XYZ file of C-alpha atoms in Angstrom:
779
model
C 122.168 -187.250 -30.888
C 118.986 -187.334 -28.989
C 118.203 -183.601 -30.965
C 118.679 -184.625 -34.084
C 116.974 -187.324 -33.916
C 113.617 -184.761 -32.854
C 114.784 -182.615 -35.097
C 112.543 -184.546 -38.662
C 110.008 -185.457 -35.782
C 109.126 -181.711 -34.953
C 109.599 -180.668 -39.043
C 107.052 -183.260 -40.054
C 104.792 -182.818 -37.073
C 104.828 -178.323 -38.319
C 104.118 -180.079 -41.697
C 101.557 -181.844 -41.129
C 99.524 -179.397 -39.239
C 100.299 -176.308 -41.295
C 98.444 -179.130 -44.241
C 95.675 -179.708 -41.806
C 95.422 -175.605 -41.243
C 95.290 -175.012 -44.688
C 92.944 -177.807 -45.324
C 90.821 -176.353 -42.824
C 90.511 -173.569 -44.285
C 90.233 -174.619 -48.146
C 87.007 -175.875 -46.679
C 84.075 -173.952 -47.821
C 82.726 -172.175 -44.655
C 79.276 -173.287 -43.034
C 77.029 -172.589 -40.825
C 73.466 -173.450 -38.665
C 69.999 -171.534 -40.407
C 67.373 -172.823 -38.146
C 63.570 -171.252 -37.547
C 60.604 -171.700 -36.529
C 57.299 -171.718 -37.811
C 53.842 -170.500 -37.376
C 50.498 -169.660 -37.286
C 50.651 -165.742 -38.703
C 46.876 -165.078 -36.871
C 46.911 -167.193 -33.766
C 51.007 -167.880 -32.874
C 50.211 -171.682 -32.840
C 53.758 -173.402 -33.862
C 53.039 -175.347 -37.195
C 54.297 -179.741 -36.833
C 55.205 -181.360 -39.328
C 55.691 -178.385 -42.831
C 58.177 -179.120 -45.055
C 61.478 -176.588 -45.620
C 63.495 -176.287 -48.668
C 66.553 -174.329 -48.634
C 67.025 -173.301 -52.657
C 69.175 -173.421 -54.725
C 71.372 -176.183 -53.103
C 72.745 -179.216 -54.775
C 71.977 -182.011 -53.463
C 68.959 -180.451 -51.812
C 68.809 -180.236 -48.066
C 65.863 -179.314 -46.346
C 63.806 -179.885 -42.818
C 60.074 -180.707 -41.125
C 59.252 -178.738 -38.218
C 58.537 -180.579 -35.151
C 55.655 -180.652 -32.580
C 56.855 -177.259 -30.876
C 57.739 -176.053 -35.080
C 61.121 -175.705 -34.851
C 63.513 -176.946 -37.856
C 67.108 -176.814 -38.319
C 69.879 -177.114 -40.968
C 73.087 -178.247 -40.240
C 76.652 -177.262 -42.426
C 74.993 -174.932 -44.824
C 77.855 -172.869 -47.229
C 78.096 -169.505 -46.374
C 75.831 -168.148 -48.956
C 72.110 -166.314 -50.051
C 69.580 -168.712 -50.310
C 65.768 -168.877 -50.054
C 63.187 -171.037 -48.557
C 60.263 -172.990 -49.816
C 58.138 -173.737 -46.912
C 54.447 -176.070 -47.770
C 52.579 -177.477 -44.557
C 48.951 -178.942 -45.040
C 46.044 -176.802 -44.901
C 48.357 -173.085 -45.169
C 49.957 -171.307 -47.600
C 53.404 -171.727 -49.479
C 55.639 -169.228 -48.630
C 58.265 -167.854 -49.610
C 61.210 -166.184 -47.879
C 63.807 -164.730 -50.029
C 67.155 -164.148 -50.601
C 68.113 -165.310 -46.525
C 71.897 -164.103 -45.371
C 73.526 -167.391 -44.261
C 77.268 -165.671 -42.695
C 80.131 -167.849 -40.856
C 80.002 -165.450 -37.755
C 76.506 -166.187 -36.604
C 73.948 -168.861 -36.833
C 70.344 -167.546 -38.605
C 67.442 -167.859 -36.778
C 64.195 -167.443 -38.540
C 60.168 -166.952 -37.736
C 58.586 -167.922 -40.312
C 54.468 -166.937 -40.381
C 52.362 -169.357 -42.232
C 49.007 -167.904 -43.633
C 46.106 -170.869 -43.639
C 44.372 -171.613 -46.863
C 40.744 -171.497 -47.779
C 39.230 -174.757 -48.215
C 36.788 -174.847 -50.995
C 35.357 -177.980 -52.714
C 37.185 -180.152 -50.705
C 40.030 -178.365 -51.083
C 42.693 -176.276 -49.786
C 43.514 -173.323 -52.064
C 47.156 -172.367 -52.108
C 48.891 -168.874 -52.741
C 51.442 -167.426 -52.070
C 50.956 -165.924 -48.543
C 53.354 -162.734 -47.243
C 55.886 -161.410 -49.691
C 58.667 -159.029 -49.569
C 58.032 -155.494 -48.343
C 54.683 -156.775 -46.135
C 54.081 -155.661 -43.208
C 54.955 -158.137 -39.970
C 51.515 -157.102 -38.554
C 48.759 -159.069 -40.072
C 46.577 -156.500 -38.991
C 47.632 -153.794 -41.041
C 46.088 -153.169 -44.806
C 47.967 -149.436 -45.818
C 50.820 -147.670 -45.543
C 52.745 -149.988 -43.731
C 55.891 -152.569 -44.561
C 58.100 -154.191 -43.178
C 62.602 -153.320 -43.394
C 65.065 -155.623 -42.212
C 68.396 -155.491 -40.328
C 69.546 -156.444 -43.550
C 68.846 -153.604 -44.961
C 70.171 -151.062 -42.227
C 73.482 -152.735 -42.565
C 72.948 -152.653 -46.519
C 71.741 -149.102 -47.606
C 74.083 -146.263 -48.459
C 74.195 -143.421 -45.440
C 71.753 -145.550 -42.601
C 74.658 -147.149 -40.803
C 72.891 -148.967 -38.964
C 70.065 -146.859 -37.935
C 66.008 -147.965 -38.444
C 65.439 -143.650 -38.279
C 67.604 -143.115 -41.799
C 67.027 -146.893 -43.715
C 62.956 -145.388 -43.381
C 64.638 -142.196 -44.883
C 64.686 -144.065 -48.605
C 60.659 -144.945 -48.647
C 58.201 -143.502 -50.262
C 56.043 -140.079 -48.122
C 59.418 -139.973 -45.328
C 62.175 -136.360 -45.916
C 64.354 -135.299 -43.024
C 65.154 -131.939 -42.684
C 68.818 -132.086 -40.748
C 71.855 -133.981 -41.945
C 72.996 -133.985 -37.925
C 69.338 -135.066 -36.766
C 67.555 -138.563 -37.933
C 64.092 -137.318 -37.234
C 61.426 -137.418 -40.219
C 58.847 -135.706 -41.736
C 56.116 -138.621 -43.033
C 54.140 -136.830 -45.538
C 54.119 -133.679 -44.531
C 53.821 -133.912 -40.854
C 55.727 -132.733 -38.417
C 58.573 -135.094 -37.281
C 57.021 -135.126 -32.423
C 53.763 -136.643 -34.535
C 56.217 -139.931 -34.721
C 55.022 -142.852 -32.223
C 58.101 -145.529 -31.103
C 57.278 -148.778 -29.930
C 59.233 -151.583 -29.330
C 57.944 -155.691 -28.563
C 54.698 -153.924 -28.088
C 54.790 -151.247 -25.619
C 55.546 -147.171 -26.199
C 58.748 -146.347 -25.394
C 60.999 -142.765 -24.794
C 62.452 -140.933 -27.890
C 65.189 -143.986 -28.708
C 67.710 -141.375 -29.587
C 70.908 -139.684 -28.571
C 71.498 -135.649 -28.168
C 67.120 -135.253 -28.902
C 65.617 -132.474 -27.335
C 62.038 -132.258 -24.820
C 59.029 -133.521 -26.847
C 61.108 -134.214 -30.244
C 60.987 -138.026 -31.819
C 65.021 -137.940 -33.535
C 68.262 -136.893 -32.248
C 71.840 -137.014 -34.475
C 72.033 -140.694 -33.066
C 70.108 -143.887 -32.842
C 70.893 -145.638 -29.269
C 69.762 -148.491 -30.481
C 72.646 -151.235 -32.199
C 71.091 -152.816 -35.500
C 72.878 -156.095 -33.436
C 69.824 -156.457 -31.817
C 66.681 -155.877 -33.487
C 64.899 -157.869 -35.778
C 62.541 -157.586 -38.941
C 60.243 -154.706 -38.395
C 57.014 -152.276 -38.685
C 57.301 -148.714 -40.549
C 53.783 -147.169 -40.794
C 52.555 -143.699 -42.246
C 49.378 -143.401 -42.255
C 45.747 -144.894 -41.316
C 47.317 -147.245 -38.768
C 45.802 -150.334 -37.006
C 43.598 -150.085 -33.921
C 46.174 -151.345 -31.654
C 48.195 -147.712 -32.265
C 47.444 -144.954 -30.755
C 48.778 -141.333 -29.115
C 50.453 -140.660 -32.989
C 49.420 -138.348 -36.059
C 52.434 -139.222 -38.507
C 53.788 -142.302 -38.390
C 54.694 -145.510 -36.266
C 57.904 -147.435 -35.877
C 56.641 -151.208 -34.387
C 61.069 -152.527 -33.030
C 61.138 -156.384 -32.564
C 64.097 -157.443 -30.525
C 65.446 -160.260 -31.905
C 65.696 -163.552 -28.980
C 69.791 -164.578 -27.847
C 71.000 -167.968 -29.378
C 69.438 -170.604 -27.518
C 72.004 -173.250 -28.107
C 75.717 -171.526 -28.897
C 77.638 -168.683 -27.837
C 77.671 -165.531 -30.149
C 79.546 -162.541 -29.817
C 80.185 -159.171 -31.589
C 82.912 -156.453 -31.659
C 82.246 -153.607 -34.036
C 84.766 -150.267 -33.857
C 84.504 -147.164 -36.059
C 84.756 -143.055 -35.489
C 81.062 -143.463 -34.179
C 81.539 -145.438 -31.222
C 82.984 -149.501 -30.139
C 79.340 -151.538 -29.910
C 80.040 -155.479 -28.163
C 76.867 -157.918 -28.159
C 77.527 -160.852 -26.693
C 74.437 -164.375 -26.204
C 73.817 -167.364 -25.632
C 71.657 -169.916 -23.886
C 70.159 -169.943 -20.288
C 70.179 -173.782 -19.267
C 69.032 -175.960 -22.124
C 65.466 -175.888 -21.955
C 65.307 -173.449 -24.650
C 66.504 -169.983 -22.508
C 68.490 -167.237 -24.221
C 70.430 -163.964 -22.890
C 71.245 -161.512 -25.536
C 73.117 -158.447 -24.698
C 74.633 -155.325 -26.517
C 76.868 -151.767 -25.236
C 78.378 -148.885 -27.054
C 80.639 -146.102 -26.343
C 81.547 -142.794 -28.472
C 82.679 -139.678 -28.395
C 82.754 -138.026 -31.386
C 86.248 -137.162 -31.271
C 87.905 -139.229 -34.060
C 85.291 -137.620 -36.328
C 85.960 -134.179 -34.490
C 89.664 -134.920 -34.956
C 89.399 -135.473 -38.249
C 87.588 -131.404 -38.876
C 83.828 -133.463 -39.127
C 81.229 -132.107 -36.295
C 77.908 -134.098 -36.632
C 76.876 -131.274 -32.776
C 78.870 -128.262 -33.967
C 81.436 -127.087 -32.731
C 81.381 -129.053 -29.163
C 82.381 -132.073 -26.961
C 79.973 -134.839 -27.483
C 79.926 -138.231 -25.934
C 77.218 -141.108 -25.449
C 76.471 -144.129 -24.489
C 73.887 -147.169 -24.137
C 72.746 -150.481 -23.553
C 70.128 -153.011 -24.338
C 69.652 -156.490 -23.906
C 66.845 -158.866 -24.042
C 66.274 -162.197 -21.521
C 64.432 -164.662 -22.602
C 62.399 -167.303 -20.632
C 60.009 -170.457 -21.940
C 57.590 -170.912 -19.258
C 55.954 -174.121 -19.398
C 54.494 -175.689 -22.556
C 52.146 -172.758 -23.292
C 53.945 -169.356 -22.194
C 56.834 -167.840 -22.706
C 58.558 -164.727 -20.644
C 61.663 -162.195 -22.122
C 62.223 -159.077 -20.403
C 64.401 -156.515 -22.075
C 65.746 -153.142 -21.614
C 67.129 -149.691 -23.650
C 68.850 -146.931 -22.195
C 71.230 -144.600 -23.176
C 73.459 -141.005 -21.535
C 74.243 -138.424 -24.189
C 75.801 -135.091 -23.915
C 77.537 -131.871 -25.172
C 79.740 -129.195 -24.169
C 79.555 -125.902 -26.311
C 81.839 -123.163 -25.053
C 82.354 -119.685 -27.320
C 83.526 -116.148 -25.932
C 80.259 -115.635 -24.975
C 78.775 -118.001 -23.548
C 78.803 -121.876 -22.298
C 76.206 -123.706 -22.843
C 75.722 -127.919 -21.837
C 72.794 -130.179 -22.513
C 71.734 -133.716 -21.412
C 69.399 -136.145 -22.823
C 69.685 -139.439 -20.390
C 66.968 -141.792 -21.620
C 65.556 -145.684 -20.490
C 63.296 -148.601 -20.562
C 62.984 -152.049 -18.945
C 60.484 -153.570 -19.625
C 58.449 -157.455 -18.996
C 56.735 -159.255 -21.768
C 54.676 -162.491 -20.748
C 53.016 -164.233 -23.664
C 50.456 -167.389 -22.648
C 49.065 -170.002 -25.635
C 44.932 -170.560 -24.017
C 44.626 -172.389 -27.153
C 45.253 -173.336 -30.244
C 43.777 -170.319 -31.988
C 44.457 -167.251 -29.281
C 46.714 -166.412 -26.913
C 47.034 -163.587 -24.945
C 50.392 -160.832 -23.748
C 50.416 -159.017 -20.596
C 53.698 -156.205 -20.794
C 55.123 -153.994 -17.998
C 57.412 -151.083 -18.616
C 58.707 -148.771 -16.568
C 60.630 -145.397 -18.683
C 62.562 -142.285 -17.595
C 63.510 -139.181 -19.933
C 65.619 -136.334 -18.962
C 66.013 -133.452 -20.740
C 68.984 -130.725 -19.206
C 69.752 -127.348 -20.694
C 72.491 -125.565 -18.723
C 73.099 -121.666 -20.569
C 75.571 -118.827 -19.594
C 76.445 -115.588 -20.551
C 79.094 -114.417 -18.523
C 79.723 -111.226 -19.650
C 75.534 -110.534 -19.684
C 75.812 -112.509 -16.258
C 72.304 -114.489 -18.201
C 71.365 -117.824 -17.285
C 68.725 -120.277 -18.668
C 68.275 -123.356 -16.669
C 66.026 -125.829 -18.225
C 65.311 -129.701 -16.610
C 62.532 -131.797 -18.273
C 62.304 -135.270 -16.052
C 59.304 -137.562 -16.873
C 58.288 -140.908 -15.579
C 56.146 -143.392 -16.980
C 54.827 -146.598 -15.602
C 53.173 -148.130 -18.585
C 50.244 -151.247 -18.852
C 49.209 -153.483 -21.777
C 46.698 -156.537 -21.419
C 45.464 -158.010 -25.318
C 44.470 -160.913 -26.064
C 44.080 -162.098 -29.985
C 42.105 -164.881 -30.916
C 41.520 -166.780 -34.795
C 37.490 -167.789 -34.313
C 38.902 -169.831 -37.673
C 40.317 -169.333 -41.223
C 37.799 -165.717 -41.679
C 37.473 -164.559 -38.556
C 40.521 -162.967 -35.892
C 39.808 -160.818 -33.000
C 42.444 -158.528 -31.302
C 41.796 -155.912 -28.088
C 43.364 -154.519 -25.133
C 43.727 -151.745 -22.804
C 46.948 -149.539 -22.244
C 47.179 -147.719 -19.357
C 50.104 -144.845 -18.759
C 50.514 -143.481 -15.132
C 53.183 -139.903 -15.866
C 55.094 -138.734 -13.422
C 56.865 -135.431 -13.976
C 58.628 -132.337 -13.029
C 59.764 -129.443 -15.431
C 61.517 -125.952 -14.755
C 62.439 -123.559 -17.743
C 63.626 -120.185 -16.532
C 65.671 -117.530 -17.284
C 67.276 -114.304 -15.431
C 69.407 -111.759 -16.471
C 71.921 -109.229 -14.233
C 68.750 -106.429 -15.891
C 66.135 -108.431 -15.632
C 64.047 -110.305 -13.143
C 63.464 -113.820 -13.556
C 61.476 -115.064 -15.376
C 59.963 -118.773 -15.123
C 57.944 -119.977 -18.092
C 57.158 -123.631 -16.365
C 58.271 -124.520 -12.486
C 55.331 -127.553 -11.701
C 55.768 -131.029 -10.198
C 52.599 -133.385 -10.641
C 51.051 -137.269 -11.792
C 48.547 -137.448 -14.902
C 46.840 -140.642 -16.517
C 46.758 -141.664 -20.544
C 44.708 -144.379 -20.719
C 43.344 -146.764 -24.173
C 41.443 -149.951 -25.421
C 40.980 -150.377 -28.375
C 39.534 -154.052 -30.826
C 39.768 -154.625 -34.166
C 38.352 -157.199 -36.144
C 39.582 -159.000 -39.533
C 37.346 -160.419 -41.894
C 38.490 -162.268 -44.662
C 36.116 -163.182 -46.995
C 37.630 -164.732 -49.771
C 41.871 -165.756 -50.383
C 41.532 -161.900 -51.864
C 39.152 -160.204 -50.231
C 39.968 -158.781 -46.710
C 38.476 -156.105 -44.417
C 39.733 -154.385 -41.589
C 37.611 -152.757 -38.930
C 39.186 -151.192 -35.673
C 38.009 -148.894 -32.545
C 40.137 -147.085 -30.445
C 38.896 -145.078 -28.385
C 41.968 -142.487 -26.130
C 41.601 -140.203 -22.017
C 44.366 -137.985 -21.526
C 43.507 -137.279 -17.491
C 45.282 -134.379 -17.155
C 43.024 -131.827 -19.187
C 40.301 -134.375 -18.690
C 39.265 -134.262 -22.916
C 39.428 -138.106 -24.610
C 38.614 -139.679 -28.675
C 36.444 -142.196 -30.191
C 38.117 -143.311 -33.297
C 37.143 -145.562 -35.916
C 39.424 -147.403 -38.007
C 39.284 -149.078 -42.087
C 40.726 -150.587 -43.807
C 40.140 -153.176 -46.805
C 42.619 -155.023 -48.586
C 41.514 -156.937 -52.385
C 43.583 -158.965 -54.594
C 41.640 -158.040 -57.888
C 43.988 -160.430 -60.381
C 47.411 -162.279 -59.582
C 49.690 -159.498 -58.938
C 47.423 -156.535 -58.789
C 46.114 -155.623 -55.413
C 44.043 -152.563 -54.341
C 44.230 -151.371 -50.570
C 41.708 -148.662 -49.348
C 41.968 -147.079 -44.801
C 40.795 -144.717 -43.078
C 41.746 -143.157 -39.635
C 41.228 -141.091 -36.854
C 44.215 -140.117 -34.783
C 44.376 -137.467 -31.628
C 47.741 -137.273 -30.263
C 48.667 -135.372 -27.050
C 51.306 -132.120 -26.689
C 54.127 -132.464 -25.151
C 53.619 -131.736 -21.427
C 54.785 -128.849 -21.099
C 52.567 -126.942 -23.392
C 49.799 -127.634 -21.116
C 51.107 -126.413 -17.873
C 53.059 -123.561 -18.907
C 52.592 -120.844 -17.185
C 51.196 -117.348 -17.795
C 51.172 -114.084 -16.070
C 47.236 -112.948 -15.404
C 47.003 -110.184 -12.630
C 48.723 -109.518 -9.084
C 51.424 -110.636 -10.436
C 50.054 -114.574 -10.317
C 50.767 -116.857 -13.266
C 48.844 -119.710 -14.211
C 48.114 -122.755 -16.749
C 46.569 -121.901 -19.081
C 46.486 -124.374 -21.438
C 45.144 -127.453 -19.530
C 41.992 -126.669 -21.117
C 43.005 -127.641 -25.114
C 41.084 -130.087 -27.158
C 43.420 -133.398 -28.414
C 44.558 -132.652 -31.653
C 43.500 -135.244 -34.522
C 44.062 -135.827 -37.633
C 41.426 -137.663 -40.071
C 43.771 -139.775 -42.602
C 42.274 -141.309 -45.751
C 44.263 -143.698 -48.326
C 43.952 -145.635 -51.853
C 46.027 -147.468 -52.455
C 47.576 -149.131 -55.768
C 50.196 -152.491 -55.695
C 51.679 -154.261 -58.104
C 53.714 -157.546 -58.691
C 54.505 -159.095 -61.899
C 57.136 -161.169 -60.012
C 57.823 -162.097 -56.472
C 61.006 -159.814 -56.950
C 59.697 -156.778 -58.271
C 56.828 -154.262 -56.750
C 55.184 -151.057 -58.223
C 53.292 -149.405 -55.848
C 50.912 -146.009 -56.238
C 49.131 -144.548 -52.611
C 47.422 -141.278 -52.670
C 46.133 -139.716 -49.665
C 44.776 -136.867 -47.991
C 44.819 -136.095 -44.252
C 42.804 -133.411 -42.380
C 44.284 -131.988 -38.602
C 41.101 -130.755 -36.516
C 41.299 -129.213 -33.188
C 45.089 -127.605 -33.815
C 46.989 -125.846 -30.874
C 47.146 -122.098 -32.255
C 47.533 -118.639 -30.774
C 44.663 -117.584 -28.547
C 41.128 -116.153 -29.849
C 41.520 -112.239 -30.438
C 45.671 -112.413 -29.713
C 47.353 -109.409 -31.388
C 50.412 -110.844 -31.497
C 51.595 -111.326 -34.786
C 53.620 -114.493 -34.263
C 50.321 -115.294 -32.309
C 48.234 -114.878 -34.919
C 49.916 -117.415 -37.208
C 51.989 -119.905 -34.708
C 50.514 -123.432 -35.378
C 52.295 -126.393 -33.467
C 52.077 -128.249 -37.262
C 55.223 -126.100 -37.052
C 56.763 -127.412 -34.179
C 59.218 -129.980 -34.620
C 59.876 -129.886 -30.489
C 59.811 -128.293 -27.397
C 56.505 -125.941 -26.244
C 55.748 -122.553 -26.743
C 55.383 -119.920 -23.774
C 52.114 -118.738 -24.299
C 48.279 -119.276 -24.241
C 46.709 -120.854 -26.701
C 43.319 -122.259 -27.986
C 42.259 -125.529 -30.139
C 41.368 -123.774 -33.042
C 43.326 -124.122 -35.742
C 43.285 -126.284 -38.620
C 45.816 -127.765 -42.028
C 45.896 -130.587 -44.219
C 48.028 -133.170 -46.197
C 47.497 -134.129 -49.707
C 49.256 -136.385 -52.133
C 50.512 -138.758 -53.732
C 52.942 -141.652 -53.795
C 55.063 -143.703 -56.228
C 57.849 -146.728 -55.702
C 59.512 -148.509 -57.949
C 62.048 -151.872 -56.190
C 63.336 -154.650 -56.760
C 63.862 -156.392 -54.016
C 66.896 -158.278 -53.487
C 67.803 -160.965 -55.754
C 70.719 -162.673 -57.305
C 73.091 -159.946 -55.700
C 71.100 -157.340 -57.402
C 68.421 -154.083 -55.596
C 67.194 -150.970 -56.305
C 65.025 -148.554 -54.450
C 63.104 -145.776 -56.398
C 60.378 -143.841 -54.192
C 58.649 -140.585 -55.914
C 56.026 -138.249 -53.522
C 54.376 -134.790 -54.364
C 53.028 -133.747 -51.362
C 50.953 -130.710 -50.133
C 51.495 -129.932 -46.582
C 48.945 -126.589 -45.062
C 48.146 -125.253 -42.190
C 45.518 -122.238 -41.247
C 46.063 -120.235 -38.126
C 43.783 -117.914 -35.651
C 44.251 -115.626 -38.119
C 42.615 -118.148 -40.248
C 44.909 -117.559 -43.410
C 45.995 -120.812 -45.070
C 49.707 -120.980 -45.861
C 52.076 -123.908 -46.569
C 53.576 -125.382 -43.644
C 57.321 -125.580 -42.167
C 57.448 -128.976 -43.694
C 55.861 -128.223 -47.257
C 58.718 -129.951 -48.692
C 56.375 -130.136 -52.375
C 58.356 -133.322 -53.661
C 61.057 -135.385 -52.551
C 62.778 -138.249 -54.425
C 64.768 -141.462 -53.847
C 66.818 -143.610 -55.217
C 68.670 -146.621 -54.094
C 70.841 -149.636 -55.918
C 73.117 -152.163 -54.613
C 75.317 -155.162 -55.686
C 76.972 -158.118 -53.888
C 79.660 -159.752 -55.839
C 80.664 -163.677 -55.008
C 84.546 -163.065 -54.499
C 86.780 -165.504 -53.165
C 87.575 -168.634 -52.755
C 84.431 -171.347 -52.479
C 82.466 -167.651 -53.128
C 82.658 -167.549 -49.708
C 83.513 -163.754 -49.882
C 81.769 -161.007 -50.474
C 81.988 -157.115 -52.007
C 78.973 -155.001 -52.067
C 78.512 -151.494 -53.376
C 75.369 -149.410 -52.581
C 74.796 -145.380 -53.986
C 71.689 -143.514 -53.261
C 71.076 -140.033 -54.007
C 68.143 -137.878 -52.563
C 67.019 -135.013 -54.539
C 63.827 -133.169 -51.795
C 62.262 -129.059 -51.769
C 64.126 -126.769 -49.496
C 63.794 -126.221 -46.123
C 61.156 -123.638 -44.847
C 61.830 -120.432 -43.133
C 60.071 -117.021 -41.890
C 61.234 -114.022 -43.559
C 63.536 -111.671 -42.164
C 62.952 -108.250 -42.308
C 66.758 -106.450 -43.086
C 66.117 -102.807 -42.604
C 63.609 -103.789 -39.053
C 66.281 -106.057 -38.185
C 68.822 -103.109 -38.431
C 66.999 -100.894 -37.144
C 66.070 -102.432 -33.522
C 69.829 -104.414 -34.066
C 67.928 -108.125 -33.773
C 66.433 -110.333 -36.250
C 62.080 -109.345 -36.598
C 60.422 -111.572 -38.407
C 58.068 -111.302 -40.704
C 55.335 -113.547 -39.532
C 52.615 -112.409 -41.647
C 54.360 -114.848 -44.203
C 54.367 -117.826 -42.637
C 56.945 -120.008 -44.025
C 57.437 -118.085 -47.241
C 61.151 -118.328 -47.297
C 61.831 -121.705 -48.821
C 65.632 -121.975 -49.413
C 67.777 -123.938 -52.899
C 66.613 -127.788 -53.153
C 68.400 -130.715 -51.110
C 70.610 -132.950 -53.097
C 72.877 -135.533 -52.316
C 74.519 -138.536 -53.167
C 75.478 -140.961 -50.457
C 78.129 -144.189 -51.101
C 78.669 -147.833 -48.928
C 81.244 -149.717 -49.801
C 82.156 -152.850 -48.315
C 84.207 -155.977 -48.017
C 82.362 -159.179 -46.305
C 84.856 -162.210 -45.552
C 84.058 -165.764 -44.113
C 86.353 -167.790 -42.138
C 85.323 -171.108 -40.336
C 83.430 -169.678 -37.718
C 84.211 -166.026 -38.057
C 83.250 -162.968 -39.902
C 84.781 -160.255 -40.372
C 83.373 -156.647 -42.492
C 84.902 -154.307 -43.334
C 82.556 -151.033 -44.582
C 83.294 -147.704 -45.387
C 79.649 -144.992 -45.587
C 79.421 -141.472 -47.351
C 77.677 -139.568 -46.677
C 77.017 -136.959 -49.672
C 80.112 -137.771 -51.669
C 80.020 -134.766 -53.651
C 80.830 -132.622 -50.439
C 77.514 -130.783 -51.493
C 76.598 -128.165 -48.806
C 73.171 -127.860 -49.153
C 71.269 -124.917 -47.701
C 69.862 -125.634 -43.405
C 69.149 -122.245 -41.994
C 69.083 -118.388 -42.127
C 69.682 -116.242 -39.003
C 70.063 -112.308 -38.890
C 73.993 -111.203 -38.029
C 73.609 -108.303 -35.747
C 76.971 -107.830 -35.972
C 77.447 -108.135 -39.514
C 74.165 -106.449 -40.237
C 73.269 -109.041 -42.529
C 71.148 -112.353 -43.406
C 72.950 -115.502 -42.963
C 72.783 -118.723 -44.410
C 74.374 -121.494 -42.920
C 75.094 -124.857 -44.276
C 74.267 -128.892 -43.699
C 77.139 -130.889 -43.856
C 79.188 -131.936 -46.006
C 81.559 -135.143 -46.788
C 81.395 -137.562 -44.274
C 83.093 -140.784 -44.165
C 82.628 -143.164 -41.640
C 84.451 -146.809 -41.776
C 83.466 -149.600 -39.413
C 85.390 -153.014 -38.394
C 82.731 -155.798 -38.001
C 83.871 -159.529 -35.895
C 80.640 -161.396 -35.637
C 82.327 -164.756 -33.981
């Protein structure tokens, strides 16, 4: 009898619970948008700034507190714009902020002080979309967002693959993310994170390379960052081609949040949240992959090999009293490839890591200084065994670096800003490169252990003469202790708003870069069986960058940019003076992808690059964007024989077209379906021609070195596609995405080799169609 009376009660409770659940999910998912407003020049927080969220009905707004913080709660998921106004500062607009249910949005908004004229403040729009975060940049610099690394077709959360869509940038290998910038070698790219140089942050990388097969950086940790392609500001040194200036975001200081992503590239886990209740936070990420799923599907990113990688990254943010902040961060990655063929077994490992401490102190409202100390290590090893011939190759490249930098930023007034600093790089190294076979004596090309140092200092003065004209002057000094070589590098930039929406910019810079350490330490036989490191007297190669740019913005969503440039390379390592070796007579380090040359070199080579770039883009607005870039260029080098030739990276042209559309779907329009497409058309890779008749006669490949890189392969063409669906629930977001690289399965030509067995030249092709399916959960 008792159960009879209980049954209606249970049914009623279940009905009420189900109804409550439906009502709960009937409500539109909401999230919190918060952030901090600071002075773009001095970093000082801006109090009492007004924040207006657009478009919302009714209007939603907030005001910053005395530390510059603001918060907007219960915002329905979607994309929004922010308008920021503050007394004495230019109005600032931030467009297309993505608000999802799974994570709170935390922004750092930089506003620029307005000019005072006739007792009135001249107010106009400040930093625009795509503009560099670094206020000291004047030309050939743009920012990229983490939203773009997730949204661009075939970017797959990789910063390097993302910027391949920008003008002047290309790649020559589908299985590698290395960058060819304005016809320069990829080894000329500098990677920085949180203000200091880091090792190449890519898996499956080789010694001396700047790229790799897979990025070791998870986009989950990154914040909006800068990418520079020429005439860098004074603070950037030891780079000739380009600079990645990456930023790590701060973990949520009020709420614990988590991210899980799974796909054929592996498992990606992230966690963040507050430490105590005084504004401290942590952020950590771990990834692991064997690439086994792709291999089983017949897709081999690294050829017929067993591959796996894992990486870890973190950042701990700790406010110190009222004027200081301390952050401890690190990035590390392990990767290996093992390949077994009938006649050879090869295993290669690439391990790297960096841990750092940043301390920043706000001295006054207009000045701050920051000290950074980091320790980095990198190891590349190759073991190659040929059982039939008893041949064995062993390569071990290990180096460690203790780096420390201290810089000061002073905003004297609305017109003048100074930034100056020093960087010390203490390097320890241990290199081994030897080869031995049954019928040949031991060849010890490199066996060296020691220490050296790289010292740098710089100063930069930014002068805002008027609201529309800014002048940059700077100087950078570099000294390399290993070969006692140094160089003083002037920098100059100008930005002139000739009329509303029209900006003319120009830049000049002298930029030098050290070669990879093994280049200086290679051992060459001299006499009586002795060897010597003959390249220690090499000079520092350098490049002079001249750039002229025009930018037109008819509205806040559209931009047309035209840039033309000339780069002149001097003191380039080439073959020794008087050499008769055909290879060394035409060798130039400007043609190297990575590694080093086990020969004597001299610093008498030259080169030049020139070209024009056109960018036309519509930034994401009303769910639609497009980006079209066109680059026409030449890359020329002169080796020891004095003959001008097209370089290995003289592709002549690159055209990129990207477009994407987002549709709001579902109840309350809270979910998003996205479609993104990209096409690339570029000049084919170049190689040295192979003399087929001579190769047949000698039974091995014989190259026509005197022809240089005259053998250009067929033009490269590829179409990529990305389809995604994002569903927002209360306090969680799921995303299912499918990236298809090379959707037409076109087999672009990669390189040529000579087959002694077939006695013919073989043309190898790049990767075909590659589908990458990912599932992502944020909560």
